[in-house]
Amino acid sequence: MQKLIQGLHEFQANIFSSQRELFERLTQHGQSPETLFITCSDSRINPNLITQTQPGDLFILRNAGNIIPPYGAANGGEGATIEYAVAALGVKDIIVCGHSHCGAMAGLLEPDGLTELPQVRSWLSHAEATRRIVKENYTHLANGALLTATVEENVLVQLENLRTHPVVAAGISGGRVSLHGWVYKIETGEVFSYDPQDGQFEPLAAKVPEIVAAQAKAVASSRELTGARRTI
């Protein structure tokens, strides 16, 4: 607790004052994040640090294993958080981010080790599809390689579960919402993004020029459209 209290003092004395305008703006105008970031509760994961974002940029949902139960399958806060993010806040992107050395996925692979953790075992039942996919298709892998495959497959399974939520399905159908699968590698700081065309997780850093170019093109098209409307 002493470390936390010292941190609070540092925040109030130095950090807050330097960002006062940001917090005042967030207070006056509310939040308007463009991204729902779903990740694991693991203490080694810091979404804002990884993405270098500020307060108000990310709407964050965290739980053990970055698991999203299918719509109606659980009464937890996941469904409500997703619904609010899409329907009320109007987020445009939803990211499911797994990570290396995930304890939840390790538990999924070794359920016998969860006999004293009945709540955890019950929660991981929402990743049963992940366990089955790995068991039947990755018999050639072991240890770290098997855990990595499990983490990646779980991200894909949870993306499919997301699509069962009505607000997400409607948003995707209307072109208002896009889904993204990421895996964060703790030991290197790398983030891998799933490419549906290649069917592989690829380094996101390699795609940055492509993403920037696409964004610039979208901005240019928007400006051209605005200019055309003005001339009309």
Short mmCIF file of C-alpha atoms in Angstrom, two decimals:
data_model
loop_
_atom_site.label_atom_id
_atom_site.label_comp_id
_atom_site.label_asym_id
_atom_site.label_seq_id
_atom_site.Cartn_x
_atom_site.Cartn_y
_atom_site.Cartn_z
CA MET A 1 0.00 0.00 0.00
CA GLN A 2 2.87 2.37 0.74
CA LYS A 3 3.97 2.24 -2.89
CA LEU A 4 0.44 3.06 -4.05
CA ILE A 5 0.09 5.96 -1.63
CA GLN A 6 3.43 7.39 -2.75
CA GLY A 7 2.28 7.03 -6.34
CA LEU A 8 -0.95 8.90 -5.62
CA HIS A 9 1.02 11.72 -4.03
CA GLU A 10 3.29 11.91 -7.09
CA PHE A 11 0.27 11.97 -9.39
CA GLN A 12 -1.54 14.72 -7.52
CA ALA A 13 1.58 16.83 -6.95
CA ASN A 14 3.16 16.59 -10.40
CA ILE A 15 1.30 14.61 -13.07
CA PHE A 16 -2.22 15.97 -12.62
CA SER A 17 -1.12 19.59 -12.65
CA SER A 18 0.72 19.13 -15.93
CA GLN A 19 -2.39 17.56 -17.53
CA ARG A 20 -5.06 19.64 -15.82
CA GLU A 21 -6.55 20.85 -19.11
CA LEU A 22 -7.01 17.26 -20.29
CA PHE A 23 -8.88 16.22 -17.16
CA GLU A 24 -10.99 19.39 -17.19
CA ARG A 25 -11.95 18.69 -20.81
CA LEU A 26 -12.86 15.09 -19.96
CA THR A 27 -14.97 16.34 -17.06
CA GLN A 28 -16.80 18.99 -19.08
CA HIS A 29 -17.33 17.07 -22.30
CA GLY A 30 -17.40 13.48 -21.07
CA GLN A 31 -15.65 10.54 -22.64
CA SER A 32 -15.65 9.73 -26.34
CA PRO A 33 -13.24 6.82 -26.85
CA GLU A 34 -13.04 5.32 -30.31
CA THR A 35 -11.75 1.94 -29.13
CA LEU A 36 -12.96 -0.80 -26.80
CA PHE A 37 -9.85 -2.61 -25.61
CA ILE A 38 -10.49 -6.10 -24.21
CA THR A 39 -7.54 -7.74 -22.52
CA CYS A 40 -6.44 -9.92 -19.62
CA SER A 41 -6.35 -8.88 -15.96
CA ASP A 42 -2.67 -9.86 -15.83
CA SER A 43 -0.77 -7.13 -13.94
CA ARG A 44 1.97 -7.12 -16.58
CA ILE A 45 -0.40 -5.70 -19.20
CA ASN A 46 -0.92 -1.94 -19.38
CA PRO A 47 -3.12 -1.02 -22.37
CA ASN A 48 -2.42 2.71 -22.19
CA LEU A 49 1.32 2.15 -21.93
CA ILE A 50 1.39 -0.31 -24.83
CA THR A 51 -0.65 1.97 -27.10
CA GLN A 52 0.72 5.25 -25.71
CA THR A 53 -2.77 6.60 -25.21
CA GLN A 54 -4.16 9.08 -22.70
CA PRO A 55 -7.14 8.98 -20.32
CA GLY A 56 -10.31 9.06 -22.40
CA ASP A 57 -8.81 7.30 -25.43
CA LEU A 58 -9.60 3.67 -24.52
CA PHE A 59 -12.68 2.05 -23.02
CA ILE A 60 -11.10 -0.93 -21.27
CA LEU A 61 -12.57 -4.33 -20.36
CA ARG A 62 -10.35 -6.74 -18.44
CA ASN A 63 -10.81 -10.22 -17.05
CA ALA A 64 -8.89 -13.47 -16.68
CA GLY A 65 -8.01 -14.68 -20.17
CA ASN A 66 -9.63 -11.77 -22.10
CA ILE A 67 -12.72 -13.94 -22.42
CA ILE A 68 -16.04 -12.80 -23.87
CA PRO A 69 -18.91 -15.20 -23.16
CA PRO A 70 -21.35 -15.57 -26.07
CA TYR A 71 -24.40 -13.35 -25.81
CA GLY A 72 -26.72 -14.57 -23.04
CA ALA A 73 -24.29 -17.19 -21.74
CA ALA A 74 -23.30 -15.31 -18.58
CA ASN A 75 -24.60 -12.57 -16.30
CA GLY A 76 -21.25 -10.85 -15.78
CA GLY A 77 -20.33 -7.32 -16.73
CA GLU A 78 -18.79 -8.19 -20.10
CA GLY A 79 -22.04 -7.99 -22.06
CA ALA A 80 -23.06 -4.72 -20.42
CA THR A 81 -19.65 -3.17 -21.04
CA ILE A 82 -19.69 -4.17 -24.70
CA GLU A 83 -23.24 -2.92 -25.17
CA TYR A 84 -22.47 0.43 -23.56
CA ALA A 85 -19.25 0.87 -25.53
CA VAL A 86 -20.92 0.28 -28.89
CA ALA A 87 -24.45 1.63 -28.39
CA ALA A 88 -23.80 4.54 -26.02
CA LEU A 89 -20.21 5.59 -26.69
CA GLY A 90 -20.14 4.64 -30.37
CA VAL A 91 -16.71 3.00 -30.39
CA LYS A 92 -15.48 2.24 -33.89
CA ASP A 93 -12.91 -0.46 -33.11
CA ILE A 94 -12.93 -3.40 -30.72
CA ILE A 95 -9.61 -5.06 -29.91
CA VAL A 96 -9.24 -8.42 -28.20
CA CYS A 97 -5.67 -8.56 -26.94
CA GLY A 98 -4.15 -11.74 -25.57
CA HIS A 99 -0.61 -11.96 -24.26
CA SER A 100 2.36 -14.26 -23.85
CA HIS A 101 2.74 -16.31 -20.65
CA CYS A 102 -1.00 -16.10 -19.94
CA GLY A 103 -1.85 -17.93 -16.72
CA ALA A 104 -5.49 -18.33 -17.69
CA MET A 105 -4.56 -20.11 -20.92
CA ALA A 106 -2.06 -22.26 -19.04
CA GLY A 107 -4.90 -23.25 -16.72
CA LEU A 108 -7.08 -24.05 -19.71
CA LEU A 109 -4.43 -26.50 -20.89
CA GLU A 110 -4.03 -28.05 -17.43
CA PRO A 111 -7.51 -28.06 -15.83
CA ASP A 112 -6.46 -30.54 -13.15
CA GLY A 113 -4.43 -27.74 -11.60
CA LEU A 114 -7.60 -25.74 -10.97
CA THR A 115 -9.25 -28.05 -8.45
CA GLU A 116 -8.77 -25.46 -5.70
CA LEU A 117 -9.94 -22.62 -7.97
CA PRO A 118 -13.55 -23.54 -8.81
CA GLN A 119 -14.53 -20.03 -9.92
CA VAL A 120 -11.58 -19.85 -12.30
CA ARG A 121 -12.38 -23.29 -13.69
CA SER A 122 -16.00 -22.29 -14.24
CA TRP A 123 -14.98 -19.04 -15.95
CA LEU A 124 -12.62 -20.83 -18.31
CA SER A 125 -15.53 -22.93 -19.56
CA HIS A 126 -16.28 -19.94 -21.78
CA ALA A 127 -13.03 -20.78 -23.56
CA GLU A 128 -13.90 -24.45 -24.05
CA ALA A 129 -13.86 -23.97 -27.82
CA THR A 130 -10.27 -22.78 -27.53
CA ARG A 131 -9.29 -25.86 -25.52
CA ARG A 132 -10.95 -28.18 -28.03
CA ILE A 133 -9.37 -26.50 -31.05
CA VAL A 134 -5.92 -26.74 -29.50
CA LYS A 135 -6.40 -30.34 -28.34
CA GLU A 136 -7.46 -31.57 -31.77
CA ASN A 137 -5.22 -29.47 -34.01
CA TYR A 138 -1.98 -28.80 -32.17
CA THR A 139 -0.85 -32.23 -31.00
CA HIS A 140 2.55 -31.56 -32.59
CA LEU A 141 3.28 -28.68 -30.19
CA ALA A 142 4.36 -28.66 -26.54
CA ASN A 143 5.30 -26.31 -23.72
CA GLY A 144 5.80 -22.67 -24.78
CA ALA A 145 4.83 -23.23 -28.40
CA LEU A 146 1.58 -24.87 -27.32
CA LEU A 147 0.77 -22.01 -24.94
CA THR A 148 1.44 -19.45 -27.68
CA ALA A 149 -0.92 -21.29 -30.04
CA THR A 150 -3.55 -21.41 -27.30
CA VAL A 151 -3.27 -17.67 -26.67
CA GLU A 152 -3.68 -16.94 -30.38
CA GLU A 153 -6.56 -19.34 -30.90
CA ASN A 154 -8.33 -17.93 -27.85
CA VAL A 155 -8.20 -14.43 -29.31
CA LEU A 156 -9.90 -15.75 -32.46
CA VAL A 157 -12.53 -17.65 -30.45
CA GLN A 158 -13.35 -14.57 -28.40
CA LEU A 159 -13.71 -12.50 -31.57
CA GLU A 160 -16.30 -15.01 -32.74
CA ASN A 161 -18.07 -14.75 -29.38
CA LEU A 162 -18.12 -10.98 -29.78
CA ARG A 163 -20.03 -11.34 -33.01
CA THR A 164 -22.89 -13.03 -31.13
CA HIS A 165 -23.62 -9.79 -29.25
CA PRO A 166 -26.43 -7.96 -31.11
CA VAL A 167 -24.89 -4.48 -30.88
CA VAL A 168 -21.62 -5.78 -32.28
CA ALA A 169 -23.29 -7.78 -35.06
CA ALA A 170 -25.36 -4.74 -36.06
CA GLY A 171 -22.31 -2.47 -35.95
CA ILE A 172 -20.27 -4.79 -38.14
CA SER A 173 -23.14 -5.19 -40.60
CA GLY A 174 -23.56 -1.43 -40.83
CA GLY A 175 -19.84 -0.80 -41.28
CA ARG A 176 -19.63 1.15 -38.02
CA VAL A 177 -17.57 -1.35 -36.02
CA SER A 178 -14.38 -3.25 -36.83
CA LEU A 179 -12.89 -6.14 -34.84
CA HIS A 180 -9.18 -6.71 -34.30
CA GLY A 181 -7.24 -9.59 -32.76
CA TRP A 182 -3.93 -8.78 -31.06
CA VAL A 183 -1.34 -10.69 -29.05
CA TYR A 184 1.14 -8.77 -26.90
CA LYS A 185 4.53 -10.37 -26.28
CA ILE A 186 5.61 -9.24 -22.82
CA GLU A 187 9.28 -10.10 -23.20
CA THR A 188 9.86 -8.05 -26.37
CA GLY A 189 7.10 -5.44 -26.33
CA GLU A 190 5.92 -6.62 -29.75
CA VAL A 191 2.26 -6.71 -30.71
CA PHE A 192 1.04 -9.19 -33.31
CA SER A 193 -2.17 -8.55 -35.22
CA TYR A 194 -4.30 -11.22 -36.88
CA ASP A 195 -4.50 -10.92 -40.65
CA PRO A 196 -7.67 -12.66 -41.92
CA GLN A 197 -6.29 -12.87 -45.44
CA ASP A 198 -3.13 -14.71 -44.42
CA GLY A 199 -4.71 -16.50 -41.47
CA GLN A 200 -1.68 -15.55 -39.34
CA PHE A 201 -0.69 -13.23 -36.50
CA GLU A 202 1.83 -10.79 -37.92
CA PRO A 203 3.93 -8.01 -36.31
CA LEU A 204 1.75 -4.93 -36.12
CA ALA A 205 4.76 -2.63 -36.46
CA ALA A 206 5.25 -3.86 -40.03
CA LYS A 207 1.74 -2.70 -40.88
CA VAL A 208 2.10 0.84 -39.52
CA PRO A 209 3.05 2.45 -42.89
CA GLU A 210 0.10 0.70 -44.53
CA ILE A 211 -2.28 1.86 -41.78
CA VAL A 212 -1.00 5.45 -41.91
CA ALA A 213 -1.40 5.50 -45.69
CA ALA A 214 -4.96 4.20 -45.42
CA GLN A 215 -5.82 6.83 -42.82
CA ALA A 216 -4.34 9.59 -44.96
CA LYS A 217 -6.35 8.37 -47.94
CA ALA A 218 -9.54 8.36 -45.87
CA VAL A 219 -8.88 11.92 -44.66
CA ALA A 220 -8.16 13.09 -48.20
CA SER A 221 -11.36 11.48 -49.50
CA SER A 222 -13.35 13.13 -46.71
CA ARG A 223 -11.89 16.53 -47.59
CA GLU A 224 -12.65 16.04 -51.28
CA LEU A 225 -16.23 15.09 -50.45
CA THR A 226 -16.60 18.15 -48.21
CA GLY A 227 -15.20 20.39 -50.94
CA ALA A 228 -17.58 18.91 -53.51
CA ARG A 229 -20.54 19.56 -51.24
CA ARG A 230 -19.50 23.18 -50.79
CA THR A 231 -19.30 23.76 -54.55
CA ILE A 232 -22.77 22.26 -54.96
#
